[in-house]
Coordinates of C-alpha atoms and ligand atoms in Angstrom, one line a residue:
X478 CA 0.0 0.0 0.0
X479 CA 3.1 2.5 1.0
X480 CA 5.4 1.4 -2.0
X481 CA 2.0 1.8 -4.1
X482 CA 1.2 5.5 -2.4
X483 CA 5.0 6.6 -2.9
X484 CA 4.8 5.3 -6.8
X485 CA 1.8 7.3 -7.2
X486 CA 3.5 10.4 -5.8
X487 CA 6.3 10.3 -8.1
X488 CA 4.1 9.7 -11.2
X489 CA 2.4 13.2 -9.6
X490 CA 5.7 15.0 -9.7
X491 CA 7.3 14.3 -12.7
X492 CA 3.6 15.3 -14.2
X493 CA 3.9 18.3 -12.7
X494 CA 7.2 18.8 -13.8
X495 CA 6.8 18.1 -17.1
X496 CA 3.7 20.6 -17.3
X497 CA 5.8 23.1 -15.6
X498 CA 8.6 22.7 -18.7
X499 CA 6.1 23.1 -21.1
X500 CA 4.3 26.0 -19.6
X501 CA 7.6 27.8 -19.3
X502 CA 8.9 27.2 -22.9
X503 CA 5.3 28.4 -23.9
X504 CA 5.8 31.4 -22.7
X505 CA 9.5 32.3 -22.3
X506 CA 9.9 35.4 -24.8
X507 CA 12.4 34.4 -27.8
X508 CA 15.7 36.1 -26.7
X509 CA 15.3 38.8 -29.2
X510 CA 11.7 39.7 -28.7
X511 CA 11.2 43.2 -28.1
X512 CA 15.0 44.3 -27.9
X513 CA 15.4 45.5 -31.4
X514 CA 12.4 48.2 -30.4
X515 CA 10.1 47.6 -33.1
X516 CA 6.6 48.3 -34.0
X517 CA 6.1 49.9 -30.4
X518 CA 2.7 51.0 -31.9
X519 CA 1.0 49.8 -34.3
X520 CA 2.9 49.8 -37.7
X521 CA 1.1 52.2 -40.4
X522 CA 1.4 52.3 -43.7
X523 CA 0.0 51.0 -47.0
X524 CA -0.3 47.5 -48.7
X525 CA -1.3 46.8 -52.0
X526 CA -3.9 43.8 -52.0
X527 CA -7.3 44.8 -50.8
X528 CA -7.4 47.7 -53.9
X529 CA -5.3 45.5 -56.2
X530 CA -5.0 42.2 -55.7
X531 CA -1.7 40.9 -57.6
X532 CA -2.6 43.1 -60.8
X533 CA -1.4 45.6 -61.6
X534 CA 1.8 45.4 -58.7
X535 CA 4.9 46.6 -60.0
X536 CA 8.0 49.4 -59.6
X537 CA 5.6 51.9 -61.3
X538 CA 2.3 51.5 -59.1
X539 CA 4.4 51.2 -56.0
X540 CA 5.9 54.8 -56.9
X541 CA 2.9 56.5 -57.5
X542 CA 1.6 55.5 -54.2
X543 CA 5.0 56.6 -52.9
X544 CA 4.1 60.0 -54.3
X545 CA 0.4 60.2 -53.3
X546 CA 2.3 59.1 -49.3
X547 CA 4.2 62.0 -49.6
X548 CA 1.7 64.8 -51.6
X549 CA -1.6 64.0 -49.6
X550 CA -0.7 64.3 -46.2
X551 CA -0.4 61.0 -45.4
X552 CA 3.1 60.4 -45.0
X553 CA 3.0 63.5 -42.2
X554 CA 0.4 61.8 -40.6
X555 CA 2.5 58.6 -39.7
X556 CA 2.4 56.7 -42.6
X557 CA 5.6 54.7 -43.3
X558 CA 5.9 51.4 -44.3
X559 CA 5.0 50.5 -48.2
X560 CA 5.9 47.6 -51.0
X561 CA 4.1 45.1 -53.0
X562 CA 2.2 42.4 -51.2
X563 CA 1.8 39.1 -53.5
X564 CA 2.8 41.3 -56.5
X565 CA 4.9 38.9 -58.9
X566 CA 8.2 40.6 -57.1
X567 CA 10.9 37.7 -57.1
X568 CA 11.7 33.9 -57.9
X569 CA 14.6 31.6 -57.1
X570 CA 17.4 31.0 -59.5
X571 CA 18.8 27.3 -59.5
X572 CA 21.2 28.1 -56.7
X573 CA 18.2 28.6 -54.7
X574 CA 18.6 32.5 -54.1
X575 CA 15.4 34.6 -54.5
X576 CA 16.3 36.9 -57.6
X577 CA 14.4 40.3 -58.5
X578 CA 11.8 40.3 -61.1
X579 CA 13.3 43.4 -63.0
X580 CA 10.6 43.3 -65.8
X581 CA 8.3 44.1 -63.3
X582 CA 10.8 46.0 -60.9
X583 CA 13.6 47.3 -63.3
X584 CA 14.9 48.6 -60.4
X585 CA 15.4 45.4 -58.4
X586 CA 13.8 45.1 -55.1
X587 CA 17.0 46.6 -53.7
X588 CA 16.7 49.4 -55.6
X589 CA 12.8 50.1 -54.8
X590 CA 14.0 49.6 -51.4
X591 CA 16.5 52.8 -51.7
X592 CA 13.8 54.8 -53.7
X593 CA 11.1 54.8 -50.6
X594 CA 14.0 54.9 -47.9
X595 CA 15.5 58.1 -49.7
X596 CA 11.7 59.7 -49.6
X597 CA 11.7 59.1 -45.6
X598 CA 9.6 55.9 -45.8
X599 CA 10.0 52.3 -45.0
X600 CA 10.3 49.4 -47.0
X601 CA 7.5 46.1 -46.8
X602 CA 7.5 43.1 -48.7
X603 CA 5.6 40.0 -48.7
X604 CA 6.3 36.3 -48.7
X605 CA 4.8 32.9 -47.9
X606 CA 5.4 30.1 -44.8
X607 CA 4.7 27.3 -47.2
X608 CA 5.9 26.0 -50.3
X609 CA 4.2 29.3 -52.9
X610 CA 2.3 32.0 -52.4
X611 CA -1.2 31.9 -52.5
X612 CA -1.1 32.6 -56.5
X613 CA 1.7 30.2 -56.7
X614 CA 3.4 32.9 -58.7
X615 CA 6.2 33.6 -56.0
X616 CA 8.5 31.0 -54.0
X617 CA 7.3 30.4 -50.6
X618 CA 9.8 30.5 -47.6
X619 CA 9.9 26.4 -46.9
X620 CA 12.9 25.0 -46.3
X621 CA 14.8 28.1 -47.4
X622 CA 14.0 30.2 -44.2
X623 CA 17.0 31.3 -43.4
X624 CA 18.5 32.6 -47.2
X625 CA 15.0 34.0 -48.1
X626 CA 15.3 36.4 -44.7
X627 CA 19.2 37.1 -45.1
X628 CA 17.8 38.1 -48.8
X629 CA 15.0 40.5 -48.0
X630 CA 17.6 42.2 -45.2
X631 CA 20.2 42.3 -48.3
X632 CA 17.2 44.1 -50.2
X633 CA 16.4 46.4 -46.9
X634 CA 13.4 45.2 -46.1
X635 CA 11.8 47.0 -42.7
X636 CA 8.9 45.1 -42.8
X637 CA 7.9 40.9 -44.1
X638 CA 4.3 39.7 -43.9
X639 CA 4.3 36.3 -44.0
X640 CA 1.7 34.2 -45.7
X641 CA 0.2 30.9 -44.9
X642 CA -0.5 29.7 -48.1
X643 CA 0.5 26.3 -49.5
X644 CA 1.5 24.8 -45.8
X645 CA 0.2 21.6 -45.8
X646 CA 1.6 19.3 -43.1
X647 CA 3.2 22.5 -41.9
X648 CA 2.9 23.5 -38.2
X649 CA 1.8 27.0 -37.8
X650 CA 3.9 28.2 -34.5
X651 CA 6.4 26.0 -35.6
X652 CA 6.9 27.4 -38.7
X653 CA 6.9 31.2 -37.8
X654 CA 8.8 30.3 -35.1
X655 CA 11.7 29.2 -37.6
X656 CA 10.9 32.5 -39.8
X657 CA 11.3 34.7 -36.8
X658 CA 14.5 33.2 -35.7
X659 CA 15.1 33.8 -39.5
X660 CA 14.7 37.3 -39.5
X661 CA 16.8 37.6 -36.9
X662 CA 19.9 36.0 -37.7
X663 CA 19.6 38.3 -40.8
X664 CA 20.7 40.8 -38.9
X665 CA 18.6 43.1 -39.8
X666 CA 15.7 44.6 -37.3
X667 CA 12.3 43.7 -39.7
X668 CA 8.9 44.0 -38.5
X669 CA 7.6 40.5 -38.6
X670 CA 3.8 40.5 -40.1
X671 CA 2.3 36.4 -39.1
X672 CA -0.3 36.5 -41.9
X673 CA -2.2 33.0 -41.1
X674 CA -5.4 34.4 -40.9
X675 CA -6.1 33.5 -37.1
X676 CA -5.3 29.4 -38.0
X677 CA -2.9 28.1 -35.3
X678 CA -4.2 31.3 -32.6
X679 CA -1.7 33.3 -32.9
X680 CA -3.0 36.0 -30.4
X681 CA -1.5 33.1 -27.9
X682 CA 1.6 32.4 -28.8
X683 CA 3.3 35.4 -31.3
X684 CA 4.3 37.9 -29.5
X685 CA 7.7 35.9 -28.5
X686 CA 7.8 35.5 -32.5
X687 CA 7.1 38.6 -34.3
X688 CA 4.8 42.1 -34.0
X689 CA 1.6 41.7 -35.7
X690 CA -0.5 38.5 -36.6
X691 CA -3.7 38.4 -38.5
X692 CA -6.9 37.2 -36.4
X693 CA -9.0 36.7 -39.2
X694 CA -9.7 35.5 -42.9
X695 CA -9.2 38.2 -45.3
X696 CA -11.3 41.5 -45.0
X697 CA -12.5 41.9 -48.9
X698 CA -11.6 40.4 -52.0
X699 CA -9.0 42.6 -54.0
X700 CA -11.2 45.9 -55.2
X701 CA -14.3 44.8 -53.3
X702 CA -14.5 46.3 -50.0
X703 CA -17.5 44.6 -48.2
X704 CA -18.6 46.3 -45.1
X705 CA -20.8 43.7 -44.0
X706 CA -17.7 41.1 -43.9
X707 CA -15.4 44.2 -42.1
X708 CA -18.2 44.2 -39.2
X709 CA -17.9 40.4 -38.8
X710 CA -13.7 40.8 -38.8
X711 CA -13.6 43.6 -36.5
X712 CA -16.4 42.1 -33.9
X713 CA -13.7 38.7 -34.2
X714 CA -10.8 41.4 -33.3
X715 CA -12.5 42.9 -30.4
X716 CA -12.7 39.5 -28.3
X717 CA -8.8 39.2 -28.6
X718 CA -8.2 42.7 -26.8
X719 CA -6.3 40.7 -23.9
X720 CA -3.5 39.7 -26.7
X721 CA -2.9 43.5 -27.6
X722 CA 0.4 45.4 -26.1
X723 CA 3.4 47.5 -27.1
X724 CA 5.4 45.6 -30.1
X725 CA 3.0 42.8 -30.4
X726 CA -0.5 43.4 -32.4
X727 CA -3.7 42.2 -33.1
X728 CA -4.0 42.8 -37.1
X729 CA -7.7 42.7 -38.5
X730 CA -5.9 43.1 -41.9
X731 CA -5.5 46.1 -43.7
X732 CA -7.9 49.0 -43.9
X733 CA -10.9 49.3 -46.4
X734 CA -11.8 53.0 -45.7
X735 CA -11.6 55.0 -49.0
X736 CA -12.4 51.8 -51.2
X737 CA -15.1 52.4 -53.8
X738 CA -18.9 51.1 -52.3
X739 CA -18.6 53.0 -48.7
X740 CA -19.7 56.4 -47.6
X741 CA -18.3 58.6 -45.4
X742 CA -20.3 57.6 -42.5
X743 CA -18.5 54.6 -42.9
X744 CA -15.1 55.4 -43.9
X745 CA -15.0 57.4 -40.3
X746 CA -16.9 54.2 -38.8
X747 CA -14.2 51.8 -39.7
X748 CA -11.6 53.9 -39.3
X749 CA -12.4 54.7 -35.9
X750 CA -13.1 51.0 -35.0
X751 CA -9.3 50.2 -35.9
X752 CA -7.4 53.1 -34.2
X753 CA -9.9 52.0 -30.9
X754 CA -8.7 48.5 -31.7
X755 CA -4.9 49.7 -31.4
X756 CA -5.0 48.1 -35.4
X757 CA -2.1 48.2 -37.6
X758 CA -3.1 51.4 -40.0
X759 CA -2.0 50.3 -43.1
X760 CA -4.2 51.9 -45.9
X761 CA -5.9 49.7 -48.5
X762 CA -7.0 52.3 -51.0
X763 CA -5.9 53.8 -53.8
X764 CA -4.2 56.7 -52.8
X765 CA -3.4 58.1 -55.9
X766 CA -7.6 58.9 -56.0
X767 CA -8.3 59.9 -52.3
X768 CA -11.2 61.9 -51.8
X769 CA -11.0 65.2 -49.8
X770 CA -12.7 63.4 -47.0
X771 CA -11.2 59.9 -47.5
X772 CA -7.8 62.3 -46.8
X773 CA -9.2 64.3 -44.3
X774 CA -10.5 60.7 -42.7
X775 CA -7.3 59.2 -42.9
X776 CA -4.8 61.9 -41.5
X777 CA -7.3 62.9 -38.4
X778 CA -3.9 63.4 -36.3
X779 CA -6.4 63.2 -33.0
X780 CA -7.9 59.7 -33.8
X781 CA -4.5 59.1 -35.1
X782 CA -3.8 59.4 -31.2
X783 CA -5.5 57.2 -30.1
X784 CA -4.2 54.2 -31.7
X785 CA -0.5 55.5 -31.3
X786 CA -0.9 55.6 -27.7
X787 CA 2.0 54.8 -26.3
X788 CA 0.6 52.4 -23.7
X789 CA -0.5 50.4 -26.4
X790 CA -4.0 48.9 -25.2
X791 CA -6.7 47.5 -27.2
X792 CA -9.3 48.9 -26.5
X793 CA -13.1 46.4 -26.0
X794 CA -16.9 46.5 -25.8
X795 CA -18.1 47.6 -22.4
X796 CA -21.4 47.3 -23.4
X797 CA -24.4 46.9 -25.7
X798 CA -27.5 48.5 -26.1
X799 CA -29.2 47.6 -28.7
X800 CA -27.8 48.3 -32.0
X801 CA -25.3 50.7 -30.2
X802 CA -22.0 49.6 -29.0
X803 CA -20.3 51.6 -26.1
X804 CA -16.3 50.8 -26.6
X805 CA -13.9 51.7 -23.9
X806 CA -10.8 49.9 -21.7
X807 CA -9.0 52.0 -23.2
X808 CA -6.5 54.1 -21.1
X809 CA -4.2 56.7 -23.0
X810 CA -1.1 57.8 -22.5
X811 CA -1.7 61.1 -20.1
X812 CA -4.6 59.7 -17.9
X813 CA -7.3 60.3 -20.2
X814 CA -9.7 57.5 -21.9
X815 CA -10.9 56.3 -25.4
X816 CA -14.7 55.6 -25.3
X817 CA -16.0 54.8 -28.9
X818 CA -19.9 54.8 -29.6
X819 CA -20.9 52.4 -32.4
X820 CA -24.5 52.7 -33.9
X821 CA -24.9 49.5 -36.3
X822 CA -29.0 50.3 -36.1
X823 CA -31.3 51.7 -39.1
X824 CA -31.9 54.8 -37.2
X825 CA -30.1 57.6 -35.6
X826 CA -29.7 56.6 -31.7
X827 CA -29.6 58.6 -28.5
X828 CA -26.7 57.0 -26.5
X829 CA -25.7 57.7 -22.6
X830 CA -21.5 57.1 -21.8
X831 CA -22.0 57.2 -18.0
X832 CA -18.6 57.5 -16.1
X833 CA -18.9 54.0 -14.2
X834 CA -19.1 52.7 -18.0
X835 CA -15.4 53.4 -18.2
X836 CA -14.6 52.5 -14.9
X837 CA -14.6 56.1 -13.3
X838 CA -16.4 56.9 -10.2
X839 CA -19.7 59.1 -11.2
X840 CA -19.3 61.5 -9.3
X841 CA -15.8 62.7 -11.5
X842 CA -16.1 66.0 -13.5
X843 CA -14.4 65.3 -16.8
X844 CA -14.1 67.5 -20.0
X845 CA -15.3 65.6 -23.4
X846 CA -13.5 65.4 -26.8
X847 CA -15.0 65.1 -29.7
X848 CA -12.2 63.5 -31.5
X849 CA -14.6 64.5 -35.3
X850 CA -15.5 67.6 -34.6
X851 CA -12.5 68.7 -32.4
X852 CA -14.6 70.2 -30.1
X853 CA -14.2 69.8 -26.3
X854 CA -17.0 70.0 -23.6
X855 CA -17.2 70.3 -19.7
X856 CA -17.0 68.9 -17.3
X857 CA -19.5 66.9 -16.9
X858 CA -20.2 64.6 -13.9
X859 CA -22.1 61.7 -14.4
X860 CA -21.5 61.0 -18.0
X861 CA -22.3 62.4 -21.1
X862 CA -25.0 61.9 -23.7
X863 CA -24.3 61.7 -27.8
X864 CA -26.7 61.3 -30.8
X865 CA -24.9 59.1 -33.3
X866 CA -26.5 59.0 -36.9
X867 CA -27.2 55.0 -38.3
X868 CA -23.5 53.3 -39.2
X869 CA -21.9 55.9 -37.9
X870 CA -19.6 57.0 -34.5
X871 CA -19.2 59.6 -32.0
X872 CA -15.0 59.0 -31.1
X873 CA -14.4 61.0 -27.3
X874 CA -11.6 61.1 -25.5
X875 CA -12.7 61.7 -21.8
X876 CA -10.2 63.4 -19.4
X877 CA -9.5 65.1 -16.0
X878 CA -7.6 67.5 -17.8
X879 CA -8.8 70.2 -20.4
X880 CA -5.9 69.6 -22.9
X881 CA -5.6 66.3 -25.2
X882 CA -2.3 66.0 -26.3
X883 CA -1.4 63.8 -29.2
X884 CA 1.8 60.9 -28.7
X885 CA 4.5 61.6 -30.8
X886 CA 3.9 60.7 -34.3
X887 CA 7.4 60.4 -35.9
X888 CA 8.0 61.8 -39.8
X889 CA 11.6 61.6 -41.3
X890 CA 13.1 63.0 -44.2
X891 CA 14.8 60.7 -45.0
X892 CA 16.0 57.1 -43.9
X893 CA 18.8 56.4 -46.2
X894 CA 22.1 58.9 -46.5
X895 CA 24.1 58.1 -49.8
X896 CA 27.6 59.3 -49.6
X897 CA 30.6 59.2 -52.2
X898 CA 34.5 60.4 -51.9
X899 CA 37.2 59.8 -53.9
X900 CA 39.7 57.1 -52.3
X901 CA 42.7 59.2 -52.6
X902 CA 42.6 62.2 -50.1
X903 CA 41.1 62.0 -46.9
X904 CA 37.9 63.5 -46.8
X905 CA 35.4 64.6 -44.1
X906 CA 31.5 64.4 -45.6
X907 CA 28.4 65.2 -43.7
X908 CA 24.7 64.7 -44.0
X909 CA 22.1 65.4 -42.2
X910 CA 18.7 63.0 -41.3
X911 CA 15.5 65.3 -40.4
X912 CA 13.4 64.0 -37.8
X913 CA 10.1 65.4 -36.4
X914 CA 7.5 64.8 -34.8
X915 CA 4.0 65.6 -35.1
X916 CA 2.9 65.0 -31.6
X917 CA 1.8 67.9 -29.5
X918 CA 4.9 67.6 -27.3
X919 CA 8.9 68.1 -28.1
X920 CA 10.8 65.0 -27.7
X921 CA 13.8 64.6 -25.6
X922 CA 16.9 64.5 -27.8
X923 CA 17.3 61.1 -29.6
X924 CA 20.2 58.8 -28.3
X925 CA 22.5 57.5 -30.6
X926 CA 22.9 53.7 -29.9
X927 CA 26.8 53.1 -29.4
X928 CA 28.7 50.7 -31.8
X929 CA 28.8 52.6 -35.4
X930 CA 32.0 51.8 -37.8
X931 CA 35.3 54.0 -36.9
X932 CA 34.3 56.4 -40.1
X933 CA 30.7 57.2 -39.3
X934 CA 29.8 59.6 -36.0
X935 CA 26.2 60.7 -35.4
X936 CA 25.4 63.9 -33.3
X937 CA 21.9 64.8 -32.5
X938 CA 20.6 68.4 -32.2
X939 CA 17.5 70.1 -31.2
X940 CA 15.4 72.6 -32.6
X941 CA 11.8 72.4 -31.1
X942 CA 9.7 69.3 -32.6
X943 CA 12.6 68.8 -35.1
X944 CA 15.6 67.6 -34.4
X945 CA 19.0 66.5 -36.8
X946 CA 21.1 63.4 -36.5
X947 CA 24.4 65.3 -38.7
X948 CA 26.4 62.5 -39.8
X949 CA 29.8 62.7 -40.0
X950 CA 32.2 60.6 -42.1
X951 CA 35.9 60.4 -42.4
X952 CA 37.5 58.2 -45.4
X953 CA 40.8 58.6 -43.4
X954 CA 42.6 54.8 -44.5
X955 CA 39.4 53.3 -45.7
X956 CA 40.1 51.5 -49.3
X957 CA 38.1 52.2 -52.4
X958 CA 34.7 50.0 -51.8
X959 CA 31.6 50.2 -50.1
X960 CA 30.4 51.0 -46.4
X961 CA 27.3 50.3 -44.9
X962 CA 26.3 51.0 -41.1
X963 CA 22.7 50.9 -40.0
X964 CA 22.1 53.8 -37.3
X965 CA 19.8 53.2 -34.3
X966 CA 18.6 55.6 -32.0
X967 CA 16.3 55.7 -28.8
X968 CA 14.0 57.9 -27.3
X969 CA 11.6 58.1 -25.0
X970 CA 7.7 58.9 -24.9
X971 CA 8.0 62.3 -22.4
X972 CA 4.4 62.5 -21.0
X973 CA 4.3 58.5 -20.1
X974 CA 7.9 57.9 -20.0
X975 CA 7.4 54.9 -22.8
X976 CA 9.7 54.0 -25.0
X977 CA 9.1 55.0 -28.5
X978 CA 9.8 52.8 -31.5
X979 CA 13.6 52.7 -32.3
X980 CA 14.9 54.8 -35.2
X981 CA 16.2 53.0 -38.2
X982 CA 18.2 54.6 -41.0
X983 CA 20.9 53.4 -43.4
X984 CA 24.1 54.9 -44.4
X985 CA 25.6 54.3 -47.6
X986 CA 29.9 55.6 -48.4
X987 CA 30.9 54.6 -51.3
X988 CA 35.0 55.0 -51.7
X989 CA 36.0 55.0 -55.8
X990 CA 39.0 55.4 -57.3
X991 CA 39.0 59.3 -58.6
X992 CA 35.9 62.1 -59.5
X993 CA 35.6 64.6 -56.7
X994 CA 33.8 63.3 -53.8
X995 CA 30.1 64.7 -53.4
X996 CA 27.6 64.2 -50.8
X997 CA 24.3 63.1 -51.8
X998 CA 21.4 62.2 -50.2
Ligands
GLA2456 C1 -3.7 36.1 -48.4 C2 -3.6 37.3 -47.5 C3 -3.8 38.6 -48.2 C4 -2.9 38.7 -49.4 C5 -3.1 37.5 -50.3 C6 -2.1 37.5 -51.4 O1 -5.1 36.0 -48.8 O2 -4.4 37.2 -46.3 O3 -3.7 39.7 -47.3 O4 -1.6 38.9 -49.0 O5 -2.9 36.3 -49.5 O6 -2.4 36.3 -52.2

């Protein structure tokens, strides 16, 4: 009876044990998670495939939308990352290295890359987990993991999604596991997009892996936004608020605001839904054909706010009535709080945001932001009441405080400095990076990280919501060739004390043989 008693006890413990192991591997973050500083908030930006679909992506498109980034107001509203998606971009060559497809991209991908670095944007580009692309017209990462990622760092990528087409057999955490480690050992720091559509959960187990991962199925086919199908993706979103935090996101795929087939009500409907939702922003529309109001939707630097608050929460339903939605759980960076009213019903609705909604004691006396029509009202105890027309959204931001500052929002001039000298007298070169930001608040100075080359220095000076990074370069005893260093620097969020996504740029010197040296940007 004893000897049976003392067996069973063992079995107990090493079952216990084992459990323990497994629970700790589960969650132990990957060693690299989170130090490269990436994707603090949620990446914004533009992708291709909900206007396009694969036709027509090429070099030429992908310009154009660089130029509409940079002439509608976009790209001063936050908007950085752009590339093709599935767009027929590169193969592999019988050595098994992904090559360029330079009928469509006479440029190379490399060369694309430079273009929307040189205009102050960053770079994305789009592959696959299994063994094609969902087409089958591009490779897929299988089994070539590691030289597809140490190709799209060669090409300067600042941004992969990763598909989960074509996996059969394939585990899913298993395989982006392997990607992410992939991505890493490139050497380069890459926002890692998990693109499986919510198979495999990834809300559980991806934020040790990369910084965004789909929840759902796709949110249109390509040049048919669908609103009805938008509602179903974002109500799947808003149960996974829990997974939501600084560097790791939620991604409810990429917007639909400004397709053809929606109004304005809805435009600002969905649009407001995914900066509540702390969503990746990346436009889906055509941006070369924006609409006055599509524009003025998509750069509103106040709802903007809201989803690059620095804390980073998702925010939830906090109740129903009806048709209407109240949305809140939603703390911001200086005390105040996101509440989002939702009316889905036929008719315009009469909706009461009562201070216990949002967790606040009724009694409080808070000041009210509309965050559409910019005005501010208070303070009011209790709560507040709003009338919010059918499919449309009343978007407050409820504080203490009568002032509603916006997080930084971070625009550069450039992120790629290009310099040339001729190899045979020493030669001192600067150029300058411009970096602002669009925030209602000057940012301490940004650090530097230590650990450039011996011919690059970096010095960082201040003039209000601007500042410089001046980089310095000496050619004293460097050979004719080429130099590359990529500079990182820190900073921090000054209202929360957060820190704010880390700084990328590249530096190019090129050393040749005679010509007079030049410094280009
Ligand atoms: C999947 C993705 C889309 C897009 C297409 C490309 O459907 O979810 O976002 O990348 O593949 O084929």
């Amino acid at each position: 009876m004893k000897k049976r008693s003392i067996a069973i006890l063992s079995i107990i413990i090493v079952i216990l044990f084992i459990a323990h192991r497994l629970r700790a591997q589960d969650t132990a973050p990957a060693a690299h998670a989170g130090d490269e500083g990436l994707a603090l908030t949620p990446p914004m930006g533009w992708y291709p495939w909900n206007e396009f679909g694969q036709e027509p992506q090429n070099e030429k498109l992908i310009k154009e939308i660089v130029d509409a980034l940079m002439t509608s107001g976009l790209k001063e509203a936050g908007y950085a990352y752009v590339g093709p998606d599935e767009g027929i971009c590169f193969s592999r060559d019988a050595s098994g290295k992904l090559t360029s497809n330079l009928e469509r991209y006479p440029s190379g991908l490399r060369g694309l890359g430079d273009y929307i670095h040189k205009k102050g944007l960053k770079y994305a580009l789009y592959t696959d987990a299994g063994t094609r692309t969902c087409s089958k017209a591009m490779p897929g990462t299988k089994d070539h993991e590691f030289e597809d990622m140490a190709a799209f760092a060669e090409w300067r990528a600042d941004y992969v999604k990763i598909d989960w087409c074509n996996t059969q057999g394939q585990d899913v955490a298993k395989s982006y596991t392997k990607l992410g480690e992939a991505l890493h050992a490139s050497g380069r720091p890459i926002v890692f997009s998990l693109c499986s559509w919510g198979e495999g959960q990834p809300w559980r187990w991806a934020a040790s892996v990369g910084n965004l991962w789909r929840t759902t199925g796709d949110i249109c086919a390509p040049g048919k936004a669908d609103w009805n199908n938008a509602m179903k993706v974002a109500a799947a979103n808003e149960k996974l608020h829990e997974a939501a935090s600084p560097g790791h996101w939620n991604d409810p795929d990429m917007m639909i605001a400004g397709m053809q087939g929606l109004s304005e009500t809805q435009n600002r409907s969905f649009f407001s839904l995914w900066c509540m939702m702390a969503a990746p922003l990346m436009a889906g529309n055509d941006l070369r054909k924006m609409t006055a109001s599509t524009v003025h939707i998509l750069t509103n630097l106040e709802a903007i706010g809201i989803n690059q608050d620095p804390l980073g929460i998702q925010g939830r339903i906090a109740r129903r009535n009806g048709k209407v939605e109240i949305w809140a759980g939603k703390p911001l960076f200086d005390g105040s709080q996101a509440v989002l009213v939702f009316n889905q019903g036929a008719a315009p609705a009469q909706a009461q945001v009562t201070w216990p909604d949002i967790g606040l004691a009724e009694s409080a006396a808070l000041y009210v932001r509309n965050l559409w029509t910019h005005q501010t009202t208070g303070p009011h105890s209790g709560g507040v009441s709003v009338t919010v027309a059918p499919n449309d959204v009343a978007l407050l931001r409820i504080s203490k405080a009568n002032t509603f500052p916006v997080p930084p929002i971070i625009v550069a001039d450039t992120y790629l400095v290009s310099l040339r000298a001729e190899g045979s007298t020493t030669r001192k070169l600067t150029a300058m990076v411009t970096v602002k930001t669009n925030g209602s608040k000057a940012l301490p100075l940004w650090k530097v990280r230590p650990g450039l080359p011996s011919w690059l220095s970096v010095s960082v000076t201040e003039s209000g919501k601007t500042q410089k990074l001046t980089n310095t370069v000496s050619t004293a005893g460097l050979k004719k060739g080429l130099y590359h260093a990529l500079v990182r620097a820190d900073n921090i969020e000054p209202v929360s004390g957060r820190p704010m996504s880390a700084l990328y740029y590249d530096v190019d010197l090129e050393i040749t043989s005679g010509g007079a040296g030049r410094v280009s940007k």
